[in-house]
Structure formats: structure tokens, C-alpha cells
Amino acid sequence: MNIDEIIRHALAEDIGNGDHTSLSCIPKNAKGKARLLIKDSGILAGVDIAQKVFNKVDSDLKVNIFLKDRSKIKKGDIAFTVEGSSISILSAERLVLNFMQRMSGIASATHELVELIKGTKAKILDTRKTTPLLREIEKMAVRIGGGYNHRMGLYDMIMIKDNHIDFAGGIEPAINSTLQYLKTNKLNLKIEIEARNIDNVKEIIAIGNIHRIMLDNFSPILIKEAVKLIDNKFETEASGGITKENIKAYAESGVDFISVGAITHHIKSLDMSLKAF
């Protein structure tokens, strides 16, 4: 679902057949101004989305942006002001805040990890652990925070995980079946496969015909051993059990990517509010 569709559905969910509170107590032609007040420190995300929401609700609303996406923010900062129909501002308020608070939380969590591994070649990846129907928005926030997107869904990359391997009857039949499927269906998709131990890594290297090996729940020491064995033949990705406390050790192992599902599914939204003035 693209961003315009997400906004359209979100507004329909929230407004329904009308913002009856605003319509009932505010004069139809009333004009007003409001500002987006920051109440937390972090990385700002969702300003562009907020502008789209305001424009979707009322194309006559004027948004004056002071802080752009990716800006470092602190309590007391003003990200933007919006002026125009008071009813329109109020009708857009909650959706703007919902998007910006969550996106800024994701961007801030991502940025923190990016800073922790600075100086290594590793890149922070998100996962598919996103809020249903909001994946595009949340993955945008990851990029704003300095991270990178893994696959967008099940359709744009082959990712052979432990259950796929077990159901397929092993690593070799899983890879061979995948290659045949791609050939039969004339698909050009990268293949990633999960390794659960060093023996799996050795087997995958011997079979080949893949693009990336996911080293799942390996310790940093084992990651280093696996990276040495793989010897740049394939991309490498560390996943599972990675925290702020140990992520630098993983990055220093020489791995190419570190995937962290928590940056989209286990974050604290940044506090902010839209206040009339």
C-alpha cells in the first residue's frame, strides 16, 4: 500500500462521516493557527507525511516547516506551523500526530543503533515486523534514521528461513527448488538463506547459487568465524539476539548487515503535540 492510500484509509477510519465535535462547536468559516511542539529528544520523522495529511484534508491549509525530516530535535522545538480552517486543522491533528510520533520513535531508535556501529562497514536493516498496512510509513522512518530496508514483503526477495528449510527437506533441496521456481516463473529475485550453525554455513557455501547468508542467533565470535569462511563470496547478515549492548561487537565481526526487528515493532513513540496559538 503506498503512502497516499495509507493516508486516505487512515482519514476515512478516523473522520468517518464527519468530525462532528469540530463541526458542532466551531464556526464553519473560523480560521486558526497551530504549531507542532516537540516534547522529546530524538530524530524527527514524518514532516513530509504530515504535510500530505493536511493537504489531503484541506488543500488550502498552509504549512510552514522549520525542521525537516532527519533533524535532531529536543524538547521545546517547533517543527512547523499550520494555518487555515480551524475545523480542517483539528480534523487532521490526530492522524498527523499518530504518524509523526511513531515515525520519529522509529527514526530515533534506528539512529541510535547506527551511531553505535559507526566506523564499521555494517548497515542496520529493518525486518517485516511492522504494523499491518503501515509498512511503507515505518520503513520510511527507518531510512530517515539512517538505516536500510530489508525486503518490503514476501514478493520482492527470496528468504529461505529455518521453517522453509525443514519443510523442504534440507538446505540443498530448498535451494534447488528455489532456483527451479525462479527459472520456471521467469523471476529475477535475490536469494537469502538462513544458517543456524557453522555446519549450515559450510553446506551453503558448497552449494552456492545464493546472494546472502543470514547468520541467525550466532554469537559475535561465531559470526566472525562464519564471515571468514564465507570470504566475501556472499553477503552476510547477523540476526537474532542483538541489543544496544552487543551490537558493536556484531558490527566489528565484519558482517555486512545487521537486522533488528525491534526498531519497528518495539519502540517508544516520541512525545509531541499540535497546539493552537
PDB file of C-alpha atoms in Angstrom, residues 84-235:
ATOM      1  CA  GLY A  84      -6.178  27.935   7.738  1.00  0.00           C
ATOM      2  CA  SER A  85      -9.572  26.463   8.536  1.00  0.00           C
ATOM      3  CA  SER A  86      -9.727  25.648  12.257  1.00  0.00           C
ATOM      4  CA  ILE A  87     -12.003  22.691  11.574  1.00  0.00           C
ATOM      5  CA  SER A  88      -9.600  21.288   8.971  1.00  0.00           C
ATOM      6  CA  ILE A  89      -6.624  21.613  11.332  1.00  0.00           C
ATOM      7  CA  LEU A  90      -8.476  19.744  14.065  1.00  0.00           C
ATOM      8  CA  SER A  91      -9.676  17.043  11.686  1.00  0.00           C
ATOM      9  CA  ALA A  92      -6.078  16.344  10.627  1.00  0.00           C
ATOM     10  CA  GLU A  93      -4.498  16.728  14.071  1.00  0.00           C
ATOM     11  CA  ARG A  94      -4.663  13.186  15.434  1.00  0.00           C
ATOM     12  CA  LEU A  95      -3.527  11.464  12.245  1.00  0.00           C
ATOM     13  CA  VAL A  96      -0.592  13.858  11.886  1.00  0.00           C
ATOM     14  CA  LEU A  97       0.459  13.150  15.480  1.00  0.00           C
ATOM     15  CA  ASN A  98      -0.037   9.400  15.163  1.00  0.00           C
ATOM     16  CA  PHE A  99       2.222   9.251  12.124  1.00  0.00           C
ATOM     17  CA  MET A 100       4.864  11.666  13.374  1.00  0.00           C
ATOM     18  CA  GLN A 101       5.148  10.277  16.898  1.00  0.00           C
ATOM     19  CA  ARG A 102       5.597   6.698  15.728  1.00  0.00           C
ATOM     20  CA  MET A 103       7.839   7.570  12.786  1.00  0.00           C
ATOM     21  CA  SER A 104      10.052   9.758  14.983  1.00  0.00           C
ATOM     22  CA  GLY A 105      10.297   6.948  17.530  1.00  0.00           C
ATOM     23  CA  ILE A 106      11.423   4.515  14.818  1.00  0.00           C
ATOM     24  CA  ALA A 107      13.866   7.003  13.293  1.00  0.00           C
ATOM     25  CA  SER A 108      15.328   7.758  16.726  1.00  0.00           C
ATOM     26  CA  ALA A 109      15.753   4.079  17.636  1.00  0.00           C
ATOM     27  CA  THR A 110      17.367   3.393  14.268  1.00  0.00           C
ATOM     28  CA  HIS A 111      19.684   6.391  14.540  1.00  0.00           C
ATOM     29  CA  GLU A 112      20.858   5.264  17.972  1.00  0.00           C
ATOM     30  CA  LEU A 113      21.956   1.889  16.570  1.00  0.00           C
ATOM     31  CA  VAL A 114      23.561   3.491  13.517  1.00  0.00           C
ATOM     32  CA  GLU A 115      25.635   5.686  15.811  1.00  0.00           C
ATOM     33  CA  LEU A 116      26.684   2.708  17.927  1.00  0.00           C
ATOM     34  CA  ILE A 117      28.223   0.909  14.926  1.00  0.00           C
ATOM     35  CA  LYS A 118      29.763   3.964  13.283  1.00  0.00           C
ATOM     36  CA  GLY A 119      33.192   3.191  11.885  1.00  0.00           C
ATOM     37  CA  THR A 120      32.301  -0.346  10.819  1.00  0.00           C
ATOM     38  CA  LYS A 121      31.029  -1.444   7.410  1.00  0.00           C
ATOM     39  CA  ALA A 122      27.844  -2.953   8.830  1.00  0.00           C
ATOM     40  CA  LYS A 123      24.452  -1.490   7.911  1.00  0.00           C
ATOM     41  CA  ILE A 124      21.319  -1.604  10.039  1.00  0.00           C
ATOM     42  CA  LEU A 125      18.368  -3.356   8.401  1.00  0.00           C
ATOM     43  CA  ASP A 126      14.717  -3.447   9.380  1.00  0.00           C
ATOM     44  CA  THR A 127      12.526  -6.549   9.017  1.00  0.00           C
ATOM     45  CA  ARG A 128       8.905  -7.395   8.169  1.00  0.00           C
ATOM     46  CA  LYS A 129       7.978  -6.915  11.842  1.00  0.00           C
ATOM     47  CA  THR A 130       5.871  -3.865  11.057  1.00  0.00           C
ATOM     48  CA  THR A 131       2.353  -2.682  11.813  1.00  0.00           C
ATOM     49  CA  PRO A 132      -0.061  -4.178   9.254  1.00  0.00           C
ATOM     50  CA  LEU A 133      -0.827  -1.709   6.426  1.00  0.00           C
ATOM     51  CA  LEU A 134       1.741   0.805   7.762  1.00  0.00           C
ATOM     52  CA  ARG A 135       4.891  -0.883   6.453  1.00  0.00           C
ATOM     53  CA  GLU A 136       5.678   1.820   3.888  1.00  0.00           C
ATOM     54  CA  ILE A 137       5.475   4.527   6.549  1.00  0.00           C
ATOM     55  CA  GLU A 138       7.533   2.619   9.112  1.00  0.00           C
ATOM     56  CA  LYS A 139      10.228   1.607   6.651  1.00  0.00           C
ATOM     57  CA  MET A 140      10.457   5.232   5.525  1.00  0.00           C
ATOM     58  CA  ALA A 141      11.145   6.143   9.154  1.00  0.00           C
ATOM     59  CA  VAL A 142      13.972   3.585   9.258  1.00  0.00           C
ATOM     60  CA  ARG A 143      15.592   5.260   6.248  1.00  0.00           C
ATOM     61  CA  ILE A 144      15.186   8.678   7.865  1.00  0.00           C
ATOM     62  CA  GLY A 145      17.025   7.307  10.906  1.00  0.00           C
ATOM     63  CA  GLY A 146      19.944   6.178   8.762  1.00  0.00           C
ATOM     64  CA  GLY A 147      19.024   2.517   8.415  1.00  0.00           C
ATOM     65  CA  TYR A 148      18.260   0.452   5.331  1.00  0.00           C
ATOM     66  CA  ASN A 149      15.226  -1.517   4.275  1.00  0.00           C
ATOM     67  CA  HIS A 150      15.276  -5.281   4.002  1.00  0.00           C
ATOM     68  CA  ARG A 151      12.678  -6.714   1.636  1.00  0.00           C
ATOM     69  CA  MET A 152       9.359  -4.894   1.567  1.00  0.00           C
ATOM     70  CA  GLY A 153       7.339  -8.104   1.619  1.00  0.00           C
ATOM     71  CA  LEU A 154       7.204 -11.719   0.545  1.00  0.00           C
ATOM     72  CA  TYR A 155       7.155 -10.703  -3.113  1.00  0.00           C
ATOM     73  CA  ASP A 156      10.440  -8.868  -3.704  1.00  0.00           C
ATOM     74  CA  MET A 157      13.081 -11.273  -2.382  1.00  0.00           C
ATOM     75  CA  ILE A 158      13.531 -14.971  -1.666  1.00  0.00           C
ATOM     76  CA  MET A 159      14.302 -15.526   2.005  1.00  0.00           C
ATOM     77  CA  ILE A 160      14.675 -19.185   2.920  1.00  0.00           C
ATOM     78  CA  LYS A 161      14.366 -19.444   6.693  1.00  0.00           C
ATOM     79  CA  ASP A 162      14.512 -22.381   9.103  1.00  0.00           C
ATOM     80  CA  ASN A 163      10.902 -23.484   8.574  1.00  0.00           C
ATOM     81  CA  HIS A 164      11.285 -23.344   4.788  1.00  0.00           C
ATOM     82  CA  ILE A 165      14.402 -25.499   5.035  1.00  0.00           C
ATOM     83  CA  ASP A 166      12.706 -28.008   7.328  1.00  0.00           C
ATOM     84  CA  PHE A 167       9.562 -28.232   5.193  1.00  0.00           C
ATOM     85  CA  ALA A 168      11.652 -28.537   2.012  1.00  0.00           C
ATOM     86  CA  GLY A 169      13.697 -31.403   3.422  1.00  0.00           C
ATOM     87  CA  GLY A 170      17.009 -29.613   3.928  1.00  0.00           C
ATOM     88  CA  ILE A 171      19.219 -26.814   2.668  1.00  0.00           C
ATOM     89  CA  GLU A 172      20.118 -28.343  -0.704  1.00  0.00           C
ATOM     90  CA  PRO A 173      16.577 -29.248  -1.797  1.00  0.00           C
ATOM     91  CA  ALA A 174      15.372 -25.820  -0.617  1.00  0.00           C
ATOM     92  CA  ILE A 175      17.949 -24.020  -2.763  1.00  0.00           C
ATOM     93  CA  ASN A 176      17.476 -26.277  -5.780  1.00  0.00           C
ATOM     94  CA  SER A 177      13.685 -25.951  -5.664  1.00  0.00           C
ATOM     95  CA  THR A 178      14.003 -22.179  -5.384  1.00  0.00           C
ATOM     96  CA  LEU A 179      16.294 -21.950  -8.398  1.00  0.00           C
ATOM     97  CA  GLN A 180      13.898 -24.063 -10.460  1.00  0.00           C
ATOM     98  CA  TYR A 181      10.921 -21.958  -9.332  1.00  0.00           C
ATOM     99  CA  LEU A 182      12.632 -18.720 -10.340  1.00  0.00           C
ATOM    100  CA  LYS A 183      13.589 -20.166 -13.706  1.00  0.00           C
ATOM    101  CA  THR A 184      10.120 -21.562 -14.413  1.00  0.00           C
ATOM    102  CA  ASN A 185       8.397 -18.321 -13.464  1.00  0.00           C
ATOM    103  CA  LYS A 186      10.998 -16.070 -15.122  1.00  0.00           C
ATOM    104  CA  LEU A 187      11.640 -14.185 -11.890  1.00  0.00           C
ATOM    105  CA  ASN A 188      14.804 -12.280 -11.065  1.00  0.00           C
ATOM    106  CA  LEU A 189      14.898 -12.208  -7.257  1.00  0.00           C
ATOM    107  CA  LYS A 190      17.839 -12.311  -4.883  1.00  0.00           C
ATOM    108  CA  ILE A 191      18.081 -15.343  -2.618  1.00  0.00           C
ATOM    109  CA  GLU A 192      18.904 -15.195   1.073  1.00  0.00           C
ATOM    110  CA  ILE A 193      19.118 -18.313   3.219  1.00  0.00           C
ATOM    111  CA  GLU A 194      19.340 -18.777   6.955  1.00  0.00           C
ATOM    112  CA  ALA A 195      22.154 -20.678   8.622  1.00  0.00           C
ATOM    113  CA  ARG A 196      21.653 -21.944  12.160  1.00  0.00           C
ATOM    114  CA  ASN A 197      25.218 -23.090  12.802  1.00  0.00           C
ATOM    115  CA  ILE A 198      28.677 -23.250  11.245  1.00  0.00           C
ATOM    116  CA  ASP A 199      27.919 -26.601   9.576  1.00  0.00           C
ATOM    117  CA  ASN A 200      24.979 -24.944   7.790  1.00  0.00           C
ATOM    118  CA  VAL A 201      27.319 -22.182   6.629  1.00  0.00           C
ATOM    119  CA  LYS A 202      29.748 -24.716   5.170  1.00  0.00           C
ATOM    120  CA  GLU A 203      26.935 -26.555   3.393  1.00  0.00           C
ATOM    121  CA  ILE A 204      25.514 -23.352   1.904  1.00  0.00           C
ATOM    122  CA  ILE A 205      28.951 -22.272   0.675  1.00  0.00           C
ATOM    123  CA  ALA A 206      29.416 -25.641  -1.019  1.00  0.00           C
ATOM    124  CA  ILE A 207      26.032 -25.449  -2.784  1.00  0.00           C
ATOM    125  CA  GLY A 208      26.245 -21.750  -3.712  1.00  0.00           C
ATOM    126  CA  ASN A 209      23.762 -20.069  -6.070  1.00  0.00           C
ATOM    127  CA  ILE A 210      22.524 -17.652  -3.402  1.00  0.00           C
ATOM    128  CA  HIS A 211      23.225 -13.997  -2.622  1.00  0.00           C
ATOM    129  CA  ARG A 212      23.207 -13.621   1.150  1.00  0.00           C
ATOM    130  CA  ILE A 213      23.576 -15.837   4.210  1.00  0.00           C
ATOM    131  CA  MET A 214      21.649 -14.913   7.339  1.00  0.00           C
ATOM    132  CA  LEU A 215      23.575 -15.937  10.439  1.00  0.00           C
ATOM    133  CA  ASP A 216      20.758 -16.460  12.897  1.00  0.00           C
ATOM    134  CA  ASN A 217      21.404 -16.316  16.648  1.00  0.00           C
ATOM    135  CA  PHE A 218      25.173 -16.600  16.209  1.00  0.00           C
ATOM    136  CA  SER A 219      27.432 -15.045  18.834  1.00  0.00           C
ATOM    137  CA  PRO A 220      29.787 -12.303  17.618  1.00  0.00           C
ATOM    138  CA  ILE A 221      32.675 -14.785  17.837  1.00  0.00           C
ATOM    139  CA  LEU A 222      30.817 -17.307  15.640  1.00  0.00           C
ATOM    140  CA  ILE A 223      29.804 -14.522  13.238  1.00  0.00           C
ATOM    141  CA  LYS A 224      33.488 -13.663  12.823  1.00  0.00           C
ATOM    142  CA  GLU A 225      34.289 -17.328  12.084  1.00  0.00           C
ATOM    143  CA  ALA A 226      31.426 -17.548   9.569  1.00  0.00           C
ATOM    144  CA  VAL A 227      32.419 -14.306   7.836  1.00  0.00           C
ATOM    145  CA  LYS A 228      35.945 -15.672   7.420  1.00  0.00           C
ATOM    146  CA  LEU A 229      34.607 -18.913   5.919  1.00  0.00           C
ATOM    147  CA  ILE A 230      32.265 -17.066   3.538  1.00  0.00           C
ATOM    148  CA  ASP A 231      35.206 -14.884   2.435  1.00  0.00           C
ATOM    149  CA  ASN A 232      33.067 -12.315   0.547  1.00  0.00           C
ATOM    150  CA  LYS A 233      31.537 -14.975  -1.725  1.00  0.00           C
ATOM    151  CA  PHE A 234      28.118 -13.923  -0.441  1.00  0.00           C
ATOM    152  CA  GLU A 235      26.680 -11.047   1.571  1.00  0.00           C
TER     153      GLU A 235
END
